Amino acid sequence: MYKIGLTGGIGSGKSRVADFFQEWGASVIDTDAIAHELTAVGGAAIEPLRAAFGAGMITPEGALNRQAMRDAVFRDPSARLRLEAIIHPMIGRVTQERAALATGCYLVFVVPLLVESGRWRDKVDRICVVDCDPATQVARVQARSGLTPEVIARIMSAQASREERLAVADDVVLNDKDTSLQALAQSARILHDAWCTAARQRQAGTD
């Protein structure tokens, strides 16, 4: 199956772009959504995280305490490594399982840290970056989550820079403060049509 790696910084709008592709017939696997499933109440990662970090990292309801974990990995880089050692293999397994069942016209992997991980270039046919200026990212995240600018800056500092993402992009969808939803959809549709064509050509070549 023809595979796309879709990424972008926090607040860039990559989930909205992924929704367009799914509405138009692509299969979409969102690794961030998988991470939330694994760390929700009853999620497979909860007990390993409790064992590694203590009960203080788990809410009374039984989900990951995201704020506490965010603070922990900021204070202690080794905590981030321990967290990733637990959660990343789980995300990888679920991603592979869902990819094997995908039936869309092409497959999109939504990966927030695609550039940072360095593991996706040889797993996808194209990398698509949803591009946005940092000031707009901060404003969007504040509006939807209520996080302080300091916390948002901390999150963004752990992500690739705008320049680093663009350097690896095969395709770019601009979604800055001046981009209307209609313009965003038009940009996404052009890529969707091109990827559908490429997917059909590949399929024809293997028949």
XYZ file of C-alpha atoms in Angstrom:
207
model
C 0.000 0.000 0.000
C 1.172 3.541 -0.759
C 2.217 5.124 2.547
C 2.361 8.741 3.703
C 4.016 10.024 6.867
C 2.103 13.095 8.060
C 3.659 15.353 10.672
C 3.707 18.882 12.023
C 4.325 20.699 15.277
C 1.805 20.983 18.074
C -1.057 23.240 16.987
C -0.198 22.978 13.305
C -3.524 21.383 12.372
C -2.237 18.009 11.240
C -5.247 16.222 12.743
C -7.637 18.361 10.691
C -5.628 17.592 7.549
C -5.624 13.891 8.394
C -9.402 14.067 8.805
C -9.691 15.387 5.242
C -7.683 12.470 3.886
C -9.785 9.989 5.831
C -13.029 11.583 4.606
C -11.768 11.197 1.031
C -10.998 7.487 1.375
C -7.533 7.113 2.887
C -6.789 4.892 5.862
C -5.392 6.964 8.737
C -3.422 5.690 11.732
C -2.731 8.364 14.342
C 0.113 7.359 16.658
C -0.781 10.105 19.133
C -4.319 8.742 19.379
C -2.859 5.277 19.980
C -0.682 6.694 22.772
C -3.792 8.197 24.382
C -5.586 4.844 24.151
C -2.662 3.061 25.789
C -2.517 5.561 28.662
C -6.272 5.945 29.226
C -8.168 4.133 31.975
C -7.569 0.425 31.425
C -4.899 1.080 28.788
C -2.145 -1.472 28.284
C 0.576 0.976 29.313
C -0.885 1.922 32.694
C 0.541 -0.891 34.818
C 4.032 -0.748 33.261
C 4.033 3.024 33.834
C 2.861 2.595 37.423
C 5.667 0.098 38.034
C 8.290 2.354 36.455
C 7.225 5.735 37.825
C 5.053 5.061 40.866
C 1.384 5.523 41.657
C 1.760 9.304 41.614
C 1.873 9.209 37.827
C -1.552 7.571 37.635
C -4.789 9.450 38.314
C -7.335 8.122 40.838
C -9.445 7.047 37.858
C -6.573 4.943 36.506
C -5.263 6.984 33.587
C -1.851 8.527 33.079
C -1.461 11.847 34.897
C -0.250 13.773 31.882
C 0.655 16.934 33.723
C 2.737 15.053 36.283
C 4.500 13.086 33.563
C 5.086 16.236 31.531
C 6.721 17.863 34.547
C 8.800 14.762 35.286
C 10.299 14.436 31.829
C 11.049 18.153 31.762
C 12.957 17.954 35.052
C 14.729 14.690 34.269
C 15.711 13.726 30.700
C 16.225 10.126 31.816
C 12.526 9.974 32.693
C 11.690 10.713 29.075
C 13.875 7.813 27.975
C 12.176 5.450 30.447
C 8.749 6.637 29.294
C 9.646 6.161 25.633
C 11.113 2.710 26.300
C 7.719 1.624 27.628
C 5.312 3.412 25.326
C 7.051 3.455 21.937
C 7.220 -0.346 21.418
C 3.532 -0.565 22.336
C 2.626 2.179 19.876
C 4.712 0.421 17.237
C 2.904 -2.890 17.700
C -0.567 -1.354 17.523
C 0.450 0.717 14.495
C 1.661 -2.399 12.656
C -1.496 -4.309 13.524
C -3.732 -1.539 12.206
C -1.617 -1.011 9.096
C -2.012 -4.679 8.217
C -5.793 -4.242 8.237
C -5.869 -0.956 6.276
C -8.037 -0.923 3.160
C -8.019 2.723 2.030
C -6.803 4.128 -1.258
C -3.525 4.875 0.548
C -2.318 4.808 4.153
C -1.474 7.848 6.287
C 0.579 7.561 9.461
C 0.080 10.669 11.605
C 3.277 10.940 13.655
C 3.886 14.099 15.721
C 7.566 13.216 16.296
C 8.222 11.725 12.863
C 11.259 13.927 12.213
C 12.625 13.588 15.730
C 12.468 9.780 15.789
C 14.504 9.339 12.612
C 12.785 5.995 12.028
C 10.177 6.826 9.405
C 12.012 7.808 6.232
C 12.338 4.236 4.972
C 8.851 3.240 6.150
C 6.854 5.660 3.998
C 6.805 6.735 0.378
C 6.402 10.422 1.135
C 6.614 12.731 4.125
C 4.009 15.477 4.304
C 4.476 18.376 6.719
C 1.625 20.579 7.904
C 3.491 23.864 8.219
C 2.647 26.672 10.624
C 4.490 29.609 12.144
C 5.353 29.187 15.850
C 3.281 32.148 17.064
C 0.144 30.662 15.539
C 0.951 27.271 17.061
C 1.107 28.831 20.527
C -2.154 30.740 20.045
C -4.018 27.639 18.850
C -2.768 25.414 21.652
C -3.636 28.034 24.258
C -7.134 28.399 22.843
C -7.878 24.678 22.833
C -6.063 23.466 25.939
C -5.541 26.379 28.277
C -1.860 25.547 28.697
C 0.385 28.467 29.591
C 2.784 29.895 26.982
C 5.662 28.573 29.125
C 4.370 25.003 29.034
C 3.686 25.243 25.306
C 7.197 26.579 24.714
C 8.560 23.627 26.681
C 6.622 21.187 24.505
C 7.742 22.917 21.316
C 11.374 22.894 22.447
C 11.232 19.095 22.542
C 9.971 18.996 18.945
C 11.837 19.565 15.711
C 12.011 23.143 14.521
C 9.940 24.383 11.640
C 13.071 24.431 9.485
C 13.988 20.849 10.399
C 10.540 19.583 9.451
C 10.513 21.420 6.137
C 13.977 20.046 5.317
C 12.627 16.474 5.190
C 9.270 17.240 3.583
C 8.292 15.835 0.212
C 4.976 17.682 0.414
C 3.885 20.708 2.463
C 0.432 21.910 3.492
C 0.500 25.478 4.779
C -1.850 26.139 7.682
C -0.854 29.466 9.193
C -3.072 32.145 10.763
C -4.200 33.390 7.339
C -5.206 29.946 6.024
C -8.963 29.464 5.769
C -10.509 26.027 6.190
C -11.442 26.108 2.505
C -7.875 26.904 1.453
C -6.573 24.154 3.722
C -8.972 21.662 2.160
C -7.963 22.719 -1.352
C -4.266 22.219 -0.588
C -4.947 18.851 0.975
C -7.146 17.768 -1.944
C -4.369 18.408 -4.463
C -2.090 16.069 -2.513
C -4.825 13.482 -2.042
C -5.441 13.315 -5.784
C -1.710 12.990 -6.493
C -1.256 10.235 -3.914
C -4.283 8.340 -5.239
C -2.726 8.436 -8.697
C 0.621 7.214 -7.364
C -1.105 4.442 -5.409
C -3.007 3.280 -8.510
C 0.152 3.309 -10.585
C 1.965 1.225 -8.004
C -0.897 -1.229 -7.818
C -0.985 -1.518 -11.616
C 2.728 -2.250 -11.607
C 2.318 -5.130 -9.176
C -0.684 -6.758 -10.901
